[in-house]
Coordinates of C-alpha atoms and ligand atoms in Angstrom, one line a residue:
M21 CA 116.9 55.1 10.0
S22 CA 118.7 52.5 12.1
R23 CA 120.8 53.7 14.9
L24 CA 124.6 54.0 14.4
R25 CA 126.4 51.5 16.5
M26 CA 129.3 53.2 18.2
A27 CA 131.9 52.6 20.9
V28 CA 134.4 54.7 22.8
I29 CA 137.9 53.4 23.3
G30 CA 139.6 54.9 26.3
V31 CA 137.2 56.3 28.9
G32 CA 139.5 58.4 31.1
H33 CA 139.2 62.1 31.7
L34 CA 137.9 63.0 28.2
G35 CA 136.6 59.7 26.9
R36 CA 134.0 59.4 29.6
H37 CA 132.4 62.6 28.1
H38 CA 132.5 61.1 24.6
A39 CA 130.6 58.1 26.1
R40 CA 128.1 60.2 28.0
I41 CA 127.3 62.4 24.9
L42 CA 127.1 59.4 22.5
A43 CA 124.8 57.5 24.9
A44 CA 122.5 60.5 24.8
Q45 CA 122.1 60.7 21.0
S46 CA 118.8 59.2 19.9
D47 CA 120.3 58.0 16.6
V48 CA 123.3 56.3 18.2
E49 CA 123.5 53.0 20.0
L50 CA 126.5 53.0 22.4
V51 CA 127.4 49.4 22.0
G52 CA 130.2 49.5 24.5
V53 CA 133.2 51.3 26.1
V54 CA 136.7 49.9 26.2
D55 CA 139.4 50.7 28.7
S56 CA 142.6 48.8 29.5
N57 CA 141.7 49.6 33.1
S58 CA 138.7 47.2 33.5
D59 CA 137.3 48.9 36.7
H60 CA 137.3 52.2 34.7
A61 CA 135.5 50.6 31.8
L62 CA 132.9 49.0 34.1
A63 CA 132.2 52.2 36.0
I64 CA 131.6 54.2 32.8
A65 CA 129.7 51.4 31.1
Q66 CA 127.3 51.3 34.1
Q67 CA 126.8 55.1 34.0
N68 CA 125.8 54.8 30.4
C69 CA 123.8 51.5 30.4
T70 CA 126.2 49.8 28.0
Q71 CA 128.8 47.0 28.0
A72 CA 132.4 47.2 29.3
F73 CA 135.4 45.7 27.5
D74 CA 139.1 45.7 28.4
S75 CA 140.2 45.2 24.8
I76 CA 138.9 46.2 21.3
G77 CA 138.7 42.6 19.8
P78 CA 135.1 41.8 20.9
L79 CA 133.9 45.0 19.0
F80 CA 135.1 44.0 15.6
G81 CA 132.1 43.5 13.3
K82 CA 129.8 45.0 15.9
V83 CA 130.3 48.7 15.5
D84 CA 129.7 51.2 12.6
A85 CA 132.0 53.9 14.0
V86 CA 134.3 54.5 17.0
S87 CA 135.8 57.3 19.0
V88 CA 139.4 56.8 20.1
V89 CA 140.3 58.7 23.3
T90 CA 143.2 56.7 24.6
P91 CA 146.6 58.4 25.4
T92 CA 148.2 59.6 22.2
S93 CA 150.7 56.7 22.0
F94 CA 147.8 54.3 21.4
H95 CA 146.0 56.4 18.8
H96 CA 147.9 54.8 15.9
P97 CA 147.5 51.1 16.8
V98 CA 143.9 51.4 18.0
A99 CA 142.6 53.6 15.2
G100 CA 144.5 51.5 12.7
E101 CA 142.7 48.3 13.8
F102 CA 139.3 49.8 13.1
L103 CA 140.2 51.7 9.8
R104 CA 141.6 48.5 8.4
R105 CA 138.2 46.9 9.0
G106 CA 136.4 49.7 7.2
V107 CA 135.2 51.4 10.5
P108 CA 135.1 55.2 10.5
V109 CA 137.2 56.7 13.3
M110 CA 137.1 59.9 15.3
V111 CA 140.5 60.1 17.0
E112 CA 141.4 62.7 19.6
K113 CA 144.2 65.2 19.0
P114 CA 147.0 64.9 18.3
I115 CA 146.2 62.4 15.6
C116 CA 149.3 60.3 16.5
K117 CA 152.8 60.8 17.9
T118 CA 154.6 60.8 14.6
V119 CA 153.8 62.1 11.1
E120 CA 154.6 58.6 9.7
E121 CA 151.9 57.1 11.9
A122 CA 149.5 59.8 10.8
E123 CA 150.2 59.0 7.2
E124 CA 149.4 55.4 7.8
L125 CA 146.0 56.2 9.3
I126 CA 145.2 58.5 6.4
A127 CA 146.2 55.8 3.9
E128 CA 144.0 53.2 5.7
A129 CA 141.0 55.6 5.8
R130 CA 141.4 56.3 2.1
A131 CA 141.7 52.7 1.2
A132 CA 138.6 51.9 3.1
N133 CA 136.9 55.1 1.9
V134 CA 135.6 56.0 5.4
P135 CA 135.8 59.3 7.4
L136 CA 138.7 59.9 9.7
Q137 CA 138.1 62.9 11.9
V138 CA 140.6 64.4 14.3
G139 CA 139.5 66.0 17.6
H140 CA 140.7 69.5 17.1
I141 CA 137.8 70.7 19.2
E142 CA 138.5 74.5 19.0
R143 CA 137.3 74.4 15.3
F144 CA 133.9 73.8 16.9
N145 CA 134.2 76.8 19.3
P146 CA 131.3 79.0 18.1
A147 CA 133.6 82.1 18.3
F148 CA 136.1 80.5 15.9
E149 CA 133.3 79.3 13.7
E150 CA 132.1 82.9 13.4
L151 CA 135.7 84.0 12.5
A152 CA 136.2 81.2 10.0
R153 CA 133.1 82.4 8.1
R154 CA 134.7 85.8 7.4
P155 CA 137.1 86.5 4.6
I156 CA 140.2 87.2 6.6
R157 CA 143.8 86.9 5.3
P158 CA 146.0 87.1 8.4
S159 CA 149.3 89.1 8.4
F160 CA 150.1 88.5 12.1
I161 CA 148.7 86.0 14.6
E162 CA 149.2 85.8 18.3
A163 CA 148.0 82.7 20.1
E164 CA 148.2 81.9 23.8
R165 CA 147.1 78.8 25.5
H166 CA 147.9 78.5 29.2
G167 CA 146.6 76.0 31.8
P168 CA 147.5 74.5 35.2
F169 CA 149.5 71.3 35.4
T170 CA 146.9 68.4 35.5
G171 CA 149.3 65.4 35.6
R172 CA 147.5 64.0 32.5
S173 CA 148.8 63.6 29.0
T174 CA 152.3 63.1 30.4
D175 CA 153.2 60.9 27.4
I176 CA 153.5 64.1 25.4
G177 CA 154.6 67.7 26.1
A178 CA 152.9 71.2 25.9
V179 CA 153.4 71.3 22.1
L180 CA 151.5 68.1 21.3
D181 CA 149.1 68.5 24.2
L182 CA 148.2 72.3 24.0
M183 CA 149.9 74.2 21.2
I184 CA 148.7 71.8 18.6
H185 CA 145.2 73.2 18.9
D186 CA 146.5 76.7 17.9
L187 CA 148.8 75.3 15.2
D188 CA 145.7 73.6 13.6
L189 CA 143.6 76.8 13.9
I190 CA 146.5 78.9 12.4
L191 CA 146.9 76.4 9.5
S192 CA 143.2 76.6 8.8
L193 CA 143.4 80.4 8.6
V194 CA 146.6 80.9 6.7
D195 CA 146.7 79.7 3.1
S196 CA 150.4 79.4 2.7
A197 CA 153.3 77.0 3.4
V198 CA 155.5 77.4 6.5
R199 CA 158.9 79.0 5.7
D200 CA 160.6 79.0 9.1
V201 CA 160.1 78.0 12.7
R202 CA 162.0 79.4 15.7
A203 CA 161.1 78.3 19.2
F204 CA 162.3 77.8 22.7
G205 CA 160.8 76.0 25.7
T206 CA 161.5 74.4 29.1
A207 CA 160.8 71.2 30.8
V208 CA 160.0 72.2 34.3
F209 CA 158.7 68.8 35.6
G210 CA 161.2 66.8 33.5
G211 CA 159.9 64.4 30.8
H212 CA 158.7 66.8 28.2
E213 CA 158.5 70.5 27.6
D214 CA 155.9 72.3 29.8
M215 CA 156.3 75.9 28.4
V216 CA 157.0 76.8 24.8
N217 CA 157.1 80.0 22.6
A218 CA 157.3 79.7 18.9
R219 CA 157.6 82.1 16.0
I220 CA 156.2 80.7 12.7
E221 CA 156.9 82.4 9.4
F222 CA 154.8 81.6 6.3
E223 CA 155.8 82.0 2.7
S224 CA 153.0 84.6 2.4
G225 CA 154.9 86.8 4.9
C226 CA 152.4 86.1 7.7
V227 CA 154.0 85.6 11.1
A228 CA 152.5 83.7 14.0
H229 CA 153.6 84.0 17.7
V230 CA 152.4 81.0 19.6
T231 CA 152.8 80.4 23.3
A232 CA 151.7 77.3 25.3
S233 CA 152.2 76.6 28.9
R234 CA 150.8 73.8 31.1
I235 CA 152.2 75.1 34.3
S236 CA 150.3 78.4 34.5
P237 CA 148.1 79.2 37.5
K238 CA 145.2 80.5 35.5
P239 CA 143.7 79.1 32.2
K240 CA 143.9 81.4 29.2
R241 CA 143.1 80.6 25.6
R242 CA 143.3 83.5 23.2
L243 CA 143.8 84.1 19.5
R244 CA 144.4 87.5 17.9
V245 CA 144.6 88.1 14.2
W246 CA 145.7 91.3 12.4
A247 CA 144.9 91.4 8.7
P248 CA 144.3 93.9 5.9
E249 CA 140.5 93.3 6.5
G250 CA 140.9 94.3 10.2
Y251 CA 141.5 92.8 13.6
A252 CA 139.9 89.7 15.2
G253 CA 140.3 88.6 18.8
I254 CA 138.9 85.4 20.2
D255 CA 138.7 84.4 23.9
F256 CA 138.1 80.7 23.7
V257 CA 137.2 80.4 27.3
S258 CA 134.3 82.9 27.2
R259 CA 133.7 82.1 23.5
K260 CA 133.7 85.8 22.5
L261 CA 134.9 87.2 19.2
T262 CA 135.8 90.9 18.9
L263 CA 136.1 92.4 15.4
V264 CA 137.6 95.7 14.6
Q265 CA 137.8 97.4 11.1
V266 CA 138.8 100.7 9.8
S267 CA 135.8 103.0 9.2
E268 CA 134.6 103.9 5.7
E269 CA 135.5 107.6 6.4
V270 CA 139.1 106.7 7.3
R271 CA 139.5 104.2 4.4
R272 CA 138.5 107.1 2.0
H273 CA 140.3 110.0 3.6
G274 CA 142.8 108.5 6.0
L275 CA 143.3 109.9 9.5
N276 CA 145.8 112.8 9.9
P277 CA 146.0 114.2 13.4
N278 CA 148.1 117.1 12.1
S279 CA 145.2 118.4 10.0
M280 CA 142.7 118.2 12.9
S281 CA 141.4 121.1 14.9
N282 CA 142.4 121.1 18.6
A283 CA 138.9 120.2 19.5
E284 CA 138.9 117.2 17.2
R285 CA 142.3 116.1 18.5
A286 CA 141.1 116.4 22.1
T287 CA 138.3 113.8 21.3
L288 CA 140.5 111.5 19.2
K289 CA 141.2 109.1 22.0
D290 CA 137.4 108.7 22.8
D291 CA 136.5 108.6 19.1
L292 CA 139.1 106.1 18.1
F293 CA 137.2 102.9 18.8
G294 CA 133.6 103.4 17.5
K295 CA 134.1 106.2 15.0
H296 CA 137.4 105.7 13.3
L297 CA 137.7 102.0 14.1
E298 CA 134.4 100.2 14.0
V299 CA 134.1 97.5 16.7
Q300 CA 131.7 94.6 16.8
H301 CA 131.4 92.2 19.7
V302 CA 130.1 89.0 18.2
E303 CA 128.0 87.0 20.5
A304 CA 128.6 83.5 19.4
D305 CA 125.8 80.9 20.0
R306 CA 126.7 79.4 23.4
S307 CA 123.8 77.2 23.8
G308 CA 125.6 73.9 23.0
D309 CA 128.9 72.4 24.1
Q310 CA 131.8 72.0 21.6
L311 CA 132.3 68.3 22.2
T312 CA 128.6 67.5 21.4
A313 CA 129.0 69.6 18.2
E314 CA 132.2 67.8 17.2
L315 CA 130.7 64.3 17.8
R316 CA 127.4 65.3 16.0
H317 CA 129.5 66.4 13.1
F318 CA 131.3 63.1 13.0
I319 CA 128.0 61.1 13.2
D320 CA 126.7 63.1 10.2
C321 CA 129.9 62.6 8.2
V322 CA 129.6 58.8 8.9
R323 CA 125.9 58.6 8.0
H324 CA 126.4 60.6 4.7
N325 CA 130.0 59.5 4.0
R326 CA 131.1 63.2 4.0
T327 CA 134.5 64.7 4.5
P328 CA 134.9 65.9 8.2
R329 CA 135.7 69.5 9.0
V330 CA 139.0 68.3 10.5
T331 CA 140.4 65.6 8.4
G332 CA 143.3 63.2 9.0
E333 CA 145.3 65.4 6.6
D334 CA 144.6 68.4 8.8
G335 CA 145.6 66.4 11.9
R336 CA 148.9 65.4 10.1
D337 CA 149.7 68.9 9.0
A338 CA 149.2 70.3 12.6
L339 CA 151.4 67.4 13.8
A340 CA 154.1 68.1 11.3
L341 CA 154.2 71.7 12.3
A342 CA 154.2 70.7 16.0
H343 CA 157.3 68.5 15.3
R344 CA 159.0 71.5 13.6
V345 CA 158.4 73.5 16.7
L346 CA 159.7 70.6 18.9
D347 CA 162.9 70.4 16.7
A348 CA 163.4 74.1 17.1
V349 CA 162.9 73.9 20.9
S350 CA 165.5 71.1 21.1
A351 CA 168.0 73.1 19.1
H352 CA 167.6 76.4 21.1
E353 CA 170.9 77.6 22.4
W354 CA 170.2 79.5 25.7
E355 CA 173.5 81.3 25.7
G356 CA 173.7 81.6 21.9
T357 CA 176.3 78.9 21.5
P358 CA 176.2 75.1 21.2
D359 CA 178.7 74.8 24.0
G360 CA 176.2 76.2 26.5
S361 CA 172.7 75.1 27.6
V362 CA 170.7 73.7 24.6
G363 CA 167.1 72.5 24.5
P364 CA 164.1 72.2 26.8
H365 CA 165.9 70.1 29.5
C366 CA 168.7 72.5 29.9
M367 CA 167.6 75.9 31.3
P368 CA 170.5 78.0 32.4
K369 CA 171.3 77.5 36.1
P370 CA 170.0 80.1 38.6
A371 CA 172.5 83.0 38.8
G372 CA 172.2 86.5 40.4
L373 CA 169.3 87.8 42.5
L374 CA 166.4 90.1 41.7
F375 CA 165.9 90.7 45.4
D376 CA 167.4 89.5 48.7
H377 CA 166.5 86.0 49.7
P378 CA 164.0 86.1 52.6
A379 CA 165.7 85.4 55.9
I380 CA 165.4 81.8 56.9
D381 CA 165.6 80.6 60.5
R382 CA 168.1 77.8 59.7
D383 CA 167.4 75.9 63.0
E384 CA 163.7 75.8 62.2
A385 CA 164.3 74.8 58.5
E386 CA 166.6 72.0 59.5
A387 CA 164.1 70.8 62.2
A388 CA 161.3 70.7 59.5
Ligands
NAD1 P1 143.4 59.8 30.4 O1 144.7 59.2 30.8 O2 142.5 60.5 31.4 O3 142.5 58.6 29.8 C1 143.0 57.7 28.9 C2 142.2 56.4 29.2 O4 142.6 55.4 28.2 C3 142.6 55.8 30.5 O5 141.4 55.4 31.2 C4 143.4 54.5 30.1 O6 143.2 53.5 31.1 C5 142.9 54.2 28.8 N1 143.8 53.4 27.9 C6 145.1 53.5 27.8 N2 145.6 52.7 26.8 C7 144.5 52.1 26.3 C8 144.3 51.2 25.3 N3 145.3 50.7 24.5 N4 143.0 50.7 25.0 C9 142.0 51.2 25.7 N5 142.1 52.1 26.7 C10 143.3 52.5 27.0 O7 143.7 60.8 29.2 P2 142.7 62.0 28.6 O8 143.1 63.2 29.3 O9 141.3 61.5 28.6 O10 143.3 62.1 27.1 C11 143.0 61.1 26.1 C12 143.2 61.6 24.7 O11 142.4 62.8 24.5 C13 144.7 62.1 24.5 O12 145.1 61.8 23.2 C14 144.6 63.6 24.7 O13 145.6 64.3 24.0 C15 143.2 63.9 24.2 N6 142.6 65.1 24.8 C16 142.1 66.0 23.9 C17 141.5 67.2 24.4 C18 140.9 68.2 23.5 O14 140.8 69.3 23.9 N7 140.5 67.8 22.3 C19 141.5 67.4 25.8 C20 142.0 66.4 26.7 C21 142.6 65.3 26.1

């Protein structure tokens, strides 16, 4: 079988890894890398023994598929140029900045009948893959995604940068339309929101609490699901899945502490997890990395013209929900009234003290 001719467009922080991984695939020929910063393109091309370009034009007619890893604002124009020419596209998340742009890419991929995959990489986290294989119908979901400020992806805020991962995962787990979204957030460094909490209510009654912050000292990426089938907790960083379900005995007879002997009640705390609630720690396969799995999946979809696990439609749906969260963040009234502070750029001013200010040597402070 001939090698798939591929290129990576945008080889910054993430794109350089796309290039490295694609260059290492025996069934792929990395035809080139493109970056508007030509020094950047050249350095990454040299590392991967391929050609450097500072625009996409020279690649037309020379590639069978591309990976688009530019800043989000350029996803739509760059991916569109390739889809219109019948070239399959893997585009990083979020698919685009607006739902209208996403719709256009979806229409172009459909017209050309080629795969369009969106880089919601957590779908390839082995712990999430393990969960997705199980029949779970969530009633309540809690998702947390915290990271330190990197200074990257400043063309978007925490919702389109981070929260969108969890919005996509939640939509893939909950088979119901969104009924209502409440949210609030703050823009600490200006520009866009850096910290957001959202409450999403589905028609099915399922509720999701989602928090994203890109100004946290420590990274944390967790998803917890409560369902009639049991509880599932994922730590995306360690790729661990914990499952808990009610034991057969308790399903049949219930658990009534009032009808227990004193001796039974005394051991209840120790017996709870294990005897009454069965616990399984699922060791997901951690041999490979997620980005390789995601790119391998895309290559297979292109070769066999299959529908990707994360389609353009999935990317659009996550984006549409993200925009509902952003609208709710913009409308949040911090003092409960439209006359007060409203939206992410308008936190209430500091007032009152939780403890006395530390004493400052004013002469020293002024000298500094
Ligand atoms: P980055 O700023 O480090 O890199 C982007 C690169 O694209 C830069 O080198 C820039 O010079 C280049 N570029 C800009 N406009 C271009 C254009 N029109 N044509 C060609 N090159 C262009 O950004 P990043 O952190 O690598 O993020 C890139 C994309 O990947 C963003 O959409 C981001 O949301 C996404 N991302 C996804 C994940 C994930 O977990 N899936 C993680 C990080 C970033």
